[in-house]
Tab-separated table of C-alpha atoms and ligand atoms in Angstrom:
chain	number	residue	atom	x	y	z
A	6	MET	CA	58.461	53.468	122.341
A	7	GLN	CA	55.919	50.954	123.923
A	8	ASN	CA	55.855	47.282	124.880
A	9	GLY	CA	58.965	46.341	122.767
A	10	ALA	CA	56.634	47.933	119.377
A	11	ARG	CA	58.822	49.905	117.083
A	12	HIS	CA	58.305	53.966	116.218
A	13	PRO	CA	56.413	53.805	112.676
A	14	HIS	CA	59.376	55.694	112.107
A	15	GLU	CA	62.006	54.715	113.372
A	16	SER	CA	60.616	51.512	111.106
A	17	LYS	CA	60.694	52.892	108.047
A	18	VAL	CA	64.114	53.944	108.478
A	19	LEU	CA	65.151	50.881	109.981
A	20	ARG	CA	63.793	50.032	106.590
A	21	ARG	CA	65.306	51.852	104.269
A	22	MET	CA	68.703	51.251	106.079
A	23	VAL	CA	68.458	47.362	105.196
A	24	ASP	CA	67.024	47.598	102.282
A	25	GLU	CA	70.170	50.245	100.621
A	26	TYR	CA	72.686	47.800	102.735
A	27	LEU	CA	70.991	44.628	100.643
A	28	ILE	CA	71.481	46.321	97.458
A	29	GLY	CA	75.334	46.188	98.024
A	30	ILE	CA	75.118	50.237	99.130
A	31	SER	CA	78.015	50.801	102.471
A	32	PRO	CA	77.418	52.742	105.340
A	33	THR	CA	79.266	55.930	104.894
A	34	VAL	CA	76.741	56.228	101.848
A	35	ILE	CA	73.488	55.227	103.280
A	36	ALA	CA	74.937	57.484	106.032
A	37	GLN	CA	75.195	60.309	103.783
A	38	SER	CA	71.556	59.783	101.507
A	39	LEU	CA	69.881	59.748	105.543
A	40	ASP	CA	71.808	63.540	106.273
A	41	ALA	CA	70.726	64.597	102.718
A	42	ASP	CA	67.102	63.728	103.690
A	43	ARG	CA	67.424	65.066	106.890
A	44	VAL	CA	66.064	62.303	109.005
A	45	PRO	CA	67.343	62.924	112.115
A	46	PRO	CA	70.233	60.588	113.366
A	47	PRO	CA	69.991	59.031	117.401
A	48	ARG	CA	72.276	60.965	118.563
A	49	ALA	CA	75.084	63.067	117.345
A	50	ASN	CA	74.437	66.269	114.554
A	51	ARG	CA	74.493	64.217	111.587
A	52	TRP	CA	74.847	60.048	110.668
A	53	HIS	CA	77.431	58.615	110.584
A	54	ALA	CA	78.797	55.509	109.014
A	55	THR	CA	79.751	53.788	112.682
A	56	THR	CA	76.170	54.676	113.742
A	57	ILE	CA	74.443	52.549	110.893
A	58	ARG	CA	76.832	49.060	111.277
A	59	ALA	CA	75.847	49.629	114.857
A	60	ILE	CA	72.684	49.274	114.240
A	61	LEU	CA	72.799	46.679	111.520
A	62	ASN	CA	74.382	44.675	113.853
A	63	SER	CA	72.379	44.858	116.659
A	64	ASP	CA	70.222	42.149	118.636
A	65	ARG	CA	67.419	44.721	118.248
A	66	LEU	CA	67.147	44.754	114.096
A	67	HIS	CA	67.332	40.782	114.712
A	68	LEU	CA	64.987	40.389	116.383
A	69	GLN	CA	66.464	39.151	119.798
A	70	ARG	CA	68.212	40.934	122.477
A	71	TRP	CA	70.174	39.885	124.569
A	72	ASP	CA	69.687	38.941	128.604
A	73	HIS	CA	72.915	39.532	130.745
A	74	ALA	CA	71.636	37.555	133.222
A	75	ASP	CA	71.022	34.752	131.656
A	76	GLN	CA	73.157	34.289	128.744
A	77	ARG	CA	70.350	34.116	126.625
A	78	PRO	CA	68.257	35.881	123.675
A	79	ILE	CA	64.956	37.294	124.340
A	80	VAL	CA	62.939	36.485	121.750
A	81	GLY	CA	59.078	38.042	121.510
A	82	SER	CA	58.031	40.880	122.150
A	83	TRP	CA	59.466	42.866	119.113
A	84	GLU	CA	57.484	42.877	115.831
A	85	ARG	CA	59.580	41.466	113.197
A	86	LEU	CA	61.162	43.967	111.033
A	87	LEU	CA	63.676	41.729	108.714
A	88	THR	CA	62.730	38.008	107.628
A	89	PRO	CA	65.838	35.366	108.885
A	90	ASP	CA	66.911	35.241	105.354
A	91	GLU	CA	67.735	39.021	105.712
A	92	SER	CA	68.664	38.696	108.842
A	93	ALA	CA	71.333	36.690	107.794
A	94	LEU	CA	71.888	38.627	104.743
A	95	VAL	CA	72.737	41.417	106.697
A	96	HIS	CA	75.448	39.672	109.075
A	97	VAL	CA	76.981	38.457	105.822
A	98	SER	CA	77.282	41.791	104.568
A	99	LEU	CA	78.643	42.773	108.136
A	100	LEU	CA	81.413	39.933	107.466
A	101	THR	CA	82.486	40.187	103.976
A	102	PRO	CA	85.598	42.175	103.172
A	103	ARG	CA	84.429	46.092	101.675
A	104	ARG	CA	83.220	45.815	98.105
A	105	ASP	CA	82.835	47.258	94.659
A	106	ALA	CA	79.730	49.357	95.515
A	107	ALA	CA	81.051	51.015	98.007
A	108	ARG	CA	84.023	52.405	96.943
A	109	SER	CA	84.326	56.188	96.500
A	110	SER	CA	80.893	57.565	95.359
A	111	ARG	CA	82.376	60.902	93.303
A	112	THR	CA	82.067	58.615	89.949
A	113	LEU	CA	80.183	55.835	88.426
A	114	LEU	CA	83.114	54.006	87.612
A	115	GLY	CA	86.064	54.710	89.478
A	116	GLY	CA	87.201	51.651	91.873
A	117	ILE	CA	85.327	49.436	90.060
A	118	LEU	CA	86.361	49.042	86.824
A	119	ARG	CA	89.807	46.981	87.191
A	120	CYS	CA	92.529	47.586	84.486
A	121	GLY	CA	93.005	44.236	82.537
A	122	ARG	CA	96.646	44.273	82.508
A	123	CYS	CA	97.351	44.926	86.154
A	124	ASP	CA	94.501	44.246	87.951
A	125	ALA	CA	94.947	47.292	89.786
A	126	ARG	CA	91.333	49.246	90.713
A	127	LEU	CA	91.232	52.129	88.198
A	128	VAL	CA	90.734	55.960	89.472
A	129	ALA	CA	88.775	58.873	88.095
A	130	GLY	CA	90.706	61.768	86.944
A	131	VAL	CA	90.294	65.122	84.964
A	132	THR	CA	93.453	65.414	82.031
A	133	ARG	CA	94.637	68.824	80.987
A	134	HIS	CA	92.484	69.575	78.567
A	135	GLY	CA	89.648	68.932	81.350
A	136	LYS	CA	88.763	65.565	79.084
A	137	ARG	CA	87.699	63.189	82.687
A	138	ILE	CA	89.094	60.225	82.936
A	139	TYR	CA	89.912	56.781	84.201
A	140	THR	CA	93.600	55.858	84.465
A	141	CYS	CA	95.590	53.003	86.080
A	142	ARG	CA	97.734	54.124	88.804
A	143	THR	CA	99.573	52.300	91.040
A	144	ALA	CA	101.746	53.663	93.504
A	145	SER	CA	104.916	51.980	93.389
A	146	THR	CA	104.348	51.059	89.417
A	147	ARG	CA	103.978	53.205	86.270
A	148	CYS	CA	101.022	51.045	84.120
A	149	PRO	CA	101.244	50.755	81.005
A	150	SER	CA	97.525	51.056	80.128
A	151	PRO	CA	95.479	53.648	78.069
A	152	ASN	CA	93.901	55.941	80.040
A	153	VAL	CA	89.450	55.225	79.414
A	154	ASN	CA	87.729	58.483	78.225
A	155	ALA	CA	85.043	58.248	81.235
A	156	ASP	CA	82.356	60.334	79.711
A	157	GLN	CA	81.488	56.890	77.314
A	158	ALA	CA	82.649	54.347	79.448
A	159	ASP	CA	79.678	55.737	81.510
A	160	ALA	CA	77.625	55.798	79.155
A	161	GLU	CA	78.246	52.440	77.907
A	162	ARG	CA	77.761	50.560	81.094
A	163	GLU	CA	74.307	52.340	82.326
A	164	VAL	CA	72.985	51.084	79.454
A	165	ALA	CA	74.802	47.908	80.075
A	166	ALA	CA	73.013	47.813	83.321
A	167	LEU	CA	69.352	49.066	82.603
A	168	ASP	CA	69.682	46.262	79.454
A	169	ALA	CA	70.784	43.106	82.627
A	170	PHE	CA	68.233	44.480	84.764
A	171	ALA	CA	65.029	44.631	82.151
A	172	ALA	CA	66.393	41.540	80.095
A	173	ALA	CA	67.420	39.567	83.287
A	174	GLN	CA	65.851	36.915	85.338
A	175	HIS	CA	65.886	36.134	88.950
A	176	PRO	CA	69.239	34.443	89.514
A	177	ASP	CA	68.697	31.368	91.793
A	178	VAL	CA	70.272	32.805	95.061
A	179	PRO	CA	71.925	30.262	97.583
A	180	CYS	CA	70.668	29.668	101.136
A	181	ALA	CA	71.309	33.162	103.112
A	182	GLN	CA	70.946	30.737	107.079
A	183	ASP	CA	73.737	27.861	105.170
A	184	LEU	CA	76.106	31.485	103.446
A	185	LEU	CA	76.497	32.466	107.198
A	186	ARG	CA	77.196	29.904	108.837
A	187	ARG	CA	79.900	28.268	106.085
A	188	LEU	CA	81.282	32.773	106.349
A	189	ARG	CA	81.614	32.015	109.921
A	190	THR	CA	82.922	28.861	109.861
A	191	ALA	CA	85.842	29.718	107.434
A	192	ARG	CA	86.427	33.454	109.296
A	193	SER	CA	86.632	31.136	112.801
A	194	ASN	CA	89.324	28.843	111.485
A	195	ILE	CA	91.439	31.327	109.515
A	196	ALA	CA	91.428	32.917	113.422
A	197	ALA	CA	92.291	29.630	114.787
A	198	LEU	CA	95.122	29.034	111.995
A	199	ALA	CA	96.565	32.651	112.645
A	200	ALA	CA	96.622	32.674	116.760
A	201	ALA	CA	98.489	28.345	116.359
A	202	PHE	CA	100.805	30.022	113.951
A	203	GLY	CA	101.789	33.175	115.857
A	204	ALA	CA	102.389	30.619	119.123
A	205	GLY	CA	104.365	28.174	116.879
A	206	ASP	CA	102.219	25.377	116.526
A	207	LEU	CA	102.194	25.684	112.816
A	208	ASP	CA	105.351	26.847	110.398
A	209	HIS	CA	104.353	29.414	107.792
A	210	ALA	CA	103.934	26.625	104.779
A	211	SER	CA	101.957	25.079	106.608
A	212	PHE	CA	99.501	28.055	107.918
A	213	LEU	CA	99.564	29.805	103.896
A	214	ARG	CA	98.690	26.163	102.773
A	215	MET	CA	95.547	25.272	105.567
A	216	ARG	CA	94.913	29.076	105.184
A	217	SER	CA	94.416	28.727	101.009
A	218	PRO	CA	90.931	26.878	100.843
A	219	LEU	CA	89.632	29.169	103.761
A	220	ALA	CA	89.924	32.429	101.846
A	221	ASN	CA	89.028	31.067	98.827
A	222	GLU	CA	85.728	30.466	100.559
A	223	LEU	CA	86.254	33.520	102.080
A	224	ASP	CA	86.018	34.930	98.174
A	225	HIS	CA	82.980	32.703	97.621
A	226	ALA	CA	80.802	34.050	99.649
A	227	GLY	CA	81.752	37.387	98.874
A	228	ARG	CA	80.561	36.178	94.943
A	229	ASP	CA	77.540	34.532	97.347
A	230	LEU	CA	76.464	38.369	98.793
A	231	THR	CA	76.480	40.024	94.617
A	232	THR	CA	73.913	37.524	93.970
A	233	HIS	CA	71.372	37.833	96.340
A	234	ASN	CA	72.702	41.967	95.872
A	235	ARG	CA	71.400	41.002	91.831
A	236	ALA	CA	68.457	39.053	93.231
A	237	ARG	CA	67.000	41.930	95.122
A	238	ILE	CA	68.133	44.457	93.363
A	239	LEU	CA	65.682	42.663	90.423
A	240	MET	CA	63.206	43.020	92.995
A	241	LEU	CA	62.917	46.422	92.192
A	242	GLU	CA	59.626	47.946	90.227
A	243	PRO	CA	60.812	49.464	87.021
A	244	ALA	CA	59.398	52.438	88.179
A	245	GLU	CA	61.095	52.747	91.686
A	246	VAL	CA	64.909	51.946	89.289
A	247	ASN	CA	63.488	54.571	86.944
A	248	ARG	CA	63.260	57.209	90.051
A	249	ARG	CA	66.262	56.124	91.795
A	250	TRP	CA	68.576	56.049	88.896
A	251	GLY	CA	69.371	59.585	89.392
A	252	ALA	CA	70.997	59.038	92.744
A	253	LEU	CA	74.882	58.106	91.646
A	254	THR	CA	74.806	55.459	94.494
A	255	PHE	CA	71.846	53.720	93.351
A	256	ARG	CA	73.221	53.813	89.618
A	257	ARG	CA	76.930	52.169	91.209
A	258	ALA	CA	74.390	49.464	93.452
A	259	MET	CA	73.043	48.405	90.077
A	260	VAL	CA	76.779	48.195	88.114
A	261	CYS	CA	78.331	46.195	90.245
A	262	ALA	CA	75.273	44.030	91.024
A	263	LEU	CA	74.400	43.495	87.506
A	264	LEU	CA	77.400	43.750	85.250
A	265	PRO	CA	79.521	40.918	84.606
A	266	PHE	CA	83.310	40.892	85.757
A	267	ASP	CA	84.604	41.392	82.292
A	268	GLN	CA	82.418	44.235	81.322
A	269	LEU	CA	84.317	45.877	83.799
A	270	THR	CA	87.687	44.453	83.313
A	271	VAL	CA	89.333	46.792	80.756
A	272	ARG	CA	91.188	45.641	78.372
A	273	SER	CA	94.539	47.069	76.688
A	274	GLY	CA	92.669	49.915	75.591
A	275	LEU	CA	89.817	49.976	72.709
A	276	PRO	CA	90.027	46.987	69.577
A	277	ARG	CA	92.701	48.585	67.491
A	278	PRO	CA	91.324	48.396	63.935
A	279	SER	CA	92.713	45.254	61.845
A	280	SER	CA	94.601	47.642	59.252
A	281	ALA	CA	96.508	48.246	62.058
A	282	GLN	CA	98.101	44.659	62.589
A	283	ASP	CA	98.584	44.662	58.534
A	284	SER	CA	100.284	47.915	58.160
A	285	GLY	CA	103.867	47.013	60.322
A	286	GLY	CA	106.429	48.588	61.386
A	287	THR	CA	105.303	50.661	63.457
A	288	THR	CA	106.293	51.499	66.693
A	289	PRO	CA	104.564	49.807	69.209
A	290	GLY	CA	103.082	52.050	71.972
A	291	ALA	CA	104.130	54.963	69.668
B	16	ZN	ZN1	97.055	48.906	85.366
């Protein structure tokens, strides 16, 4: 590396990381895919999620080297890799709690589908007859929700995601810089509240009351981030979506970003045929 210019190969890897991250793919999954493609890691013998997060969070990536002596950023000698909005969105993603697309990547919908009865995330499983299912299992309670046929659920959501991609208009996205400012403010206010509560300056009821709108603000930021993820997916060329469709993590990102909440919530079982209601006298749950 000379005169602050990035090695072309390095730029390509950084660009790939950012592009994956900004459609909702987690550092863990990005690390796995870099290993799978034999991209040499900076140090160790494989990529780690912590390395990816450190790179995504580095001043270098965001075009601001920090002058430790003068306590100010050095701007200018690096070629620009991210737009200011992308830079803000990477920071927003790093500050936002992990979301759906980031979870387990062994199945399309494991950890993504929600139980309409108890709101828990469904997990993937296999029945003793070898049928793939999604099921609601919480540690403490046994949820009476019926299992979902996983092959059928996957196929339906895949079609829905592709339809949404083909049909969707580019969404209006909230200003990325503003989103980052709101998120940082909410987080620092929550930290200040927690400190005041810890120091005994706030009683518990006041703490909860004051915390609630800030927690809502964080939720809202998470939804705004998903809108940005969706917008970036919708900007992809159809040919690229086709090419990447074979990758499970990409399909998970598509499903999370493009399908509305109610399509990812499983109401108690399939709708019953109307005759079932007329038959009368059947034991519930039989
Ligand atoms: Zn449940």
